Short mmCIF file of N, CA and C in Angstrom, two decimals:
data_model
loop_
_atom_site.label_atom_id
_atom_site.label_comp_id
_atom_site.label_asym_id
_atom_site.label_seq_id
_atom_site.Cartn_x
_atom_site.Cartn_y
_atom_site.Cartn_z
N PRO A 124 -9.93 5.15 15.89
CA PRO A 124 -10.93 6.13 15.50
C PRO A 124 -10.35 7.53 15.52
N ALA A 125 -10.83 8.35 14.60
CA ALA A 125 -10.39 9.74 14.54
C ALA A 125 -11.16 10.55 15.57
N ALA A 126 -10.43 11.28 16.38
CA ALA A 126 -11.06 12.08 17.43
C ALA A 126 -10.29 13.38 17.62
N LYS A 127 -10.95 14.37 18.16
CA LYS A 127 -10.31 15.64 18.50
C LYS A 127 -9.59 16.26 17.32
N GLY A 128 -10.14 16.13 16.10
CA GLY A 128 -9.56 16.77 14.93
C GLY A 128 -8.33 16.10 14.36
N MET A 129 -7.99 14.93 14.85
CA MET A 129 -6.81 14.23 14.35
C MET A 129 -7.16 13.41 13.12
N TYR A 130 -6.30 13.47 12.10
CA TYR A 130 -6.51 12.69 10.89
C TYR A 130 -5.81 11.35 11.02
N VAL A 131 -6.41 10.30 10.46
CA VAL A 131 -5.81 8.97 10.50
C VAL A 131 -5.79 8.39 9.09
N GLY A 132 -4.90 7.44 8.88
CA GLY A 132 -4.82 6.79 7.57
C GLY A 132 -4.06 5.48 7.69
N PHE A 133 -3.85 4.84 6.55
CA PHE A 133 -3.18 3.54 6.50
C PHE A 133 -1.91 3.65 5.67
N TYR A 134 -0.87 2.95 6.11
CA TYR A 134 0.43 2.99 5.46
C TYR A 134 0.96 1.56 5.36
N HIS A 135 1.61 1.25 4.23
CA HIS A 135 2.24 -0.06 4.07
C HIS A 135 3.52 0.10 3.27
N TYR A 136 4.60 -0.47 3.77
CA TYR A 136 5.86 -0.50 3.05
C TYR A 136 5.85 -1.74 2.16
N ALA A 137 5.92 -1.55 0.86
CA ALA A 137 5.79 -2.65 -0.10
C ALA A 137 7.10 -3.43 -0.21
N TYR A 138 7.01 -4.72 0.04
CA TYR A 138 8.14 -5.63 -0.17
C TYR A 138 7.87 -6.45 -1.43
N TYR A 139 8.02 -5.82 -2.57
CA TYR A 139 7.70 -6.49 -3.83
C TYR A 139 8.93 -7.12 -4.47
N ASP A 140 10.06 -7.07 -3.81
CA ASP A 140 11.29 -7.58 -4.41
C ASP A 140 11.84 -8.83 -3.72
N ILE A 141 11.05 -9.43 -2.82
CA ILE A 141 11.52 -10.59 -2.06
C ILE A 141 11.63 -11.82 -2.95
N ASP A 142 10.57 -12.12 -3.66
CA ASP A 142 10.56 -13.28 -4.56
C ASP A 142 9.48 -13.06 -5.61
N ASN A 143 9.23 -14.07 -6.43
CA ASN A 143 8.27 -13.91 -7.53
C ASN A 143 6.82 -13.80 -7.08
N THR A 144 6.51 -14.18 -5.84
CA THR A 144 5.13 -14.06 -5.37
C THR A 144 4.84 -12.66 -4.83
N HIS A 145 5.86 -11.92 -4.48
CA HIS A 145 5.68 -10.56 -3.96
C HIS A 145 5.84 -9.55 -5.10
N THR A 146 4.88 -9.52 -5.98
CA THR A 146 4.91 -8.56 -7.08
C THR A 146 4.32 -7.24 -6.61
N ALA A 147 4.54 -6.19 -7.36
CA ALA A 147 3.96 -4.89 -7.02
C ALA A 147 2.43 -4.99 -6.99
N ASN A 148 1.85 -5.70 -7.95
CA ASN A 148 0.39 -5.87 -7.98
C ASN A 148 -0.10 -6.65 -6.77
N ALA A 149 0.61 -7.72 -6.41
CA ALA A 149 0.20 -8.53 -5.26
C ALA A 149 0.27 -7.73 -3.97
N GLU A 150 1.32 -6.92 -3.82
CA GLU A 150 1.45 -6.08 -2.62
C GLU A 150 0.31 -5.05 -2.56
N ALA A 151 0.03 -4.39 -3.67
CA ALA A 151 -1.04 -3.39 -3.69
C ALA A 151 -2.40 -4.04 -3.43
N ASP A 152 -2.66 -5.18 -4.06
CA ASP A 152 -3.94 -5.88 -3.85
C ASP A 152 -4.10 -6.31 -2.39
N HIS A 153 -3.05 -6.86 -1.81
CA HIS A 153 -3.12 -7.31 -0.42
C HIS A 153 -3.37 -6.12 0.53
N PHE A 154 -2.65 -5.04 0.30
CA PHE A 154 -2.81 -3.85 1.13
C PHE A 154 -4.25 -3.33 1.05
N PHE A 155 -4.76 -3.18 -0.17
CA PHE A 155 -6.11 -2.66 -0.33
C PHE A 155 -7.15 -3.61 0.27
N ASP A 156 -6.99 -4.91 0.03
CA ASP A 156 -7.93 -5.88 0.60
C ASP A 156 -7.95 -5.83 2.13
N THR A 157 -6.79 -5.52 2.73
CA THR A 157 -6.70 -5.45 4.19
C THR A 157 -7.38 -4.21 4.75
N VAL A 158 -7.27 -3.06 4.06
CA VAL A 158 -7.79 -1.81 4.63
C VAL A 158 -9.14 -1.36 4.07
N LYS A 159 -9.60 -1.96 2.99
CA LYS A 159 -10.79 -1.42 2.30
C LYS A 159 -12.03 -1.32 3.18
N ASN A 160 -12.20 -2.22 4.13
CA ASN A 160 -13.39 -2.15 5.00
C ASN A 160 -13.31 -1.02 6.03
N TYR A 161 -12.13 -0.43 6.16
CA TYR A 161 -11.94 0.63 7.15
C TYR A 161 -11.87 2.03 6.51
N LEU A 162 -11.92 2.09 5.18
CA LEU A 162 -11.84 3.38 4.50
C LEU A 162 -13.16 4.12 4.64
N LEU A 163 -13.09 5.34 5.12
CA LEU A 163 -14.28 6.14 5.33
C LEU A 163 -14.14 7.48 4.60
N THR A 164 -15.25 8.02 4.18
CA THR A 164 -15.25 9.34 3.54
C THR A 164 -15.84 10.35 4.51
N ASP A 165 -15.20 10.49 5.65
CA ASP A 165 -15.71 11.39 6.68
C ASP A 165 -14.82 12.63 6.87
N ASN A 166 -13.90 12.86 5.93
CA ASN A 166 -12.96 13.99 6.00
C ASN A 166 -12.02 13.93 7.20
N LYS A 167 -11.91 12.79 7.83
CA LYS A 167 -10.95 12.60 8.92
C LYS A 167 -9.99 11.46 8.62
N HIS A 168 -10.23 10.74 7.54
CA HIS A 168 -9.38 9.62 7.16
C HIS A 168 -8.63 9.98 5.88
N LEU A 169 -7.32 9.80 5.89
CA LEU A 169 -6.49 10.08 4.73
C LEU A 169 -6.52 8.90 3.77
N MET A 170 -6.19 9.16 2.53
CA MET A 170 -6.10 8.09 1.54
C MET A 170 -4.96 7.15 1.94
N PRO A 171 -5.11 5.85 1.68
CA PRO A 171 -4.04 4.90 2.03
C PRO A 171 -2.77 5.18 1.22
N VAL A 172 -1.63 4.86 1.82
CA VAL A 172 -0.33 5.10 1.19
C VAL A 172 0.41 3.78 1.06
N LEU A 173 0.81 3.45 -0.16
CA LEU A 173 1.65 2.28 -0.41
C LEU A 173 3.05 2.81 -0.72
N ASP A 174 3.99 2.56 0.16
CA ASP A 174 5.35 3.07 0.04
C ASP A 174 6.18 2.11 -0.81
N VAL A 175 6.63 2.60 -1.97
CA VAL A 175 7.41 1.79 -2.90
C VAL A 175 8.81 2.39 -2.97
N GLU A 176 9.78 1.71 -2.36
CA GLU A 176 11.14 2.24 -2.32
C GLU A 176 12.20 1.28 -2.84
N GLN A 177 11.92 0.00 -2.85
CA GLN A 177 12.93 -0.98 -3.22
C GLN A 177 13.36 -0.79 -4.68
N PRO A 178 14.62 -1.08 -4.98
CA PRO A 178 15.05 -1.01 -6.38
C PRO A 178 14.33 -2.07 -7.22
N LEU A 179 14.24 -1.81 -8.49
CA LEU A 179 13.57 -2.75 -9.39
C LEU A 179 14.37 -4.04 -9.51
N ARG A 180 13.65 -5.15 -9.60
CA ARG A 180 14.33 -6.42 -9.87
C ARG A 180 14.85 -6.41 -11.29
N ALA A 181 15.79 -7.24 -11.59
CA ALA A 181 16.38 -7.32 -12.92
C ALA A 181 15.29 -7.52 -13.97
N GLY A 182 15.31 -6.69 -14.99
CA GLY A 182 14.35 -6.81 -16.08
C GLY A 182 13.08 -6.00 -15.89
N TRP A 183 12.87 -5.44 -14.70
CA TRP A 183 11.67 -4.64 -14.46
C TRP A 183 11.87 -3.23 -14.97
N THR A 184 10.77 -2.60 -15.31
CA THR A 184 10.78 -1.19 -15.68
C THR A 184 9.78 -0.47 -14.77
N GLY A 185 9.76 0.85 -14.84
CA GLY A 185 8.82 1.61 -14.05
C GLY A 185 7.38 1.24 -14.38
N THR A 186 7.13 0.79 -15.60
CA THR A 186 5.79 0.38 -16.02
C THR A 186 5.30 -0.82 -15.19
N ASP A 187 6.22 -1.70 -14.82
CA ASP A 187 5.85 -2.85 -14.01
C ASP A 187 5.24 -2.43 -12.66
N LEU A 188 5.68 -1.30 -12.13
CA LEU A 188 5.20 -0.82 -10.84
C LEU A 188 3.92 0.00 -10.96
N SER A 189 3.60 0.45 -12.15
CA SER A 189 2.46 1.35 -12.32
C SER A 189 1.18 0.64 -12.71
N GLN A 190 1.19 -0.67 -12.72
CA GLN A 190 -0.02 -1.41 -13.15
C GLN A 190 -0.94 -1.68 -12.02
#
């Protein structure tokens, strides 16, 4: 819980390059499904952050990550 003026939020490092089941869409969907019940609009909770750092798999383009 946010207390004493401290802001809180959710963070996830996306592992979308492990295999064909870990797509960028699957990672984003899983992350959102996990945190959506905890998202509040009380000005003390930050927007969730999905950290995408892994290099693209062969044949992928930036468009693949933006869907």
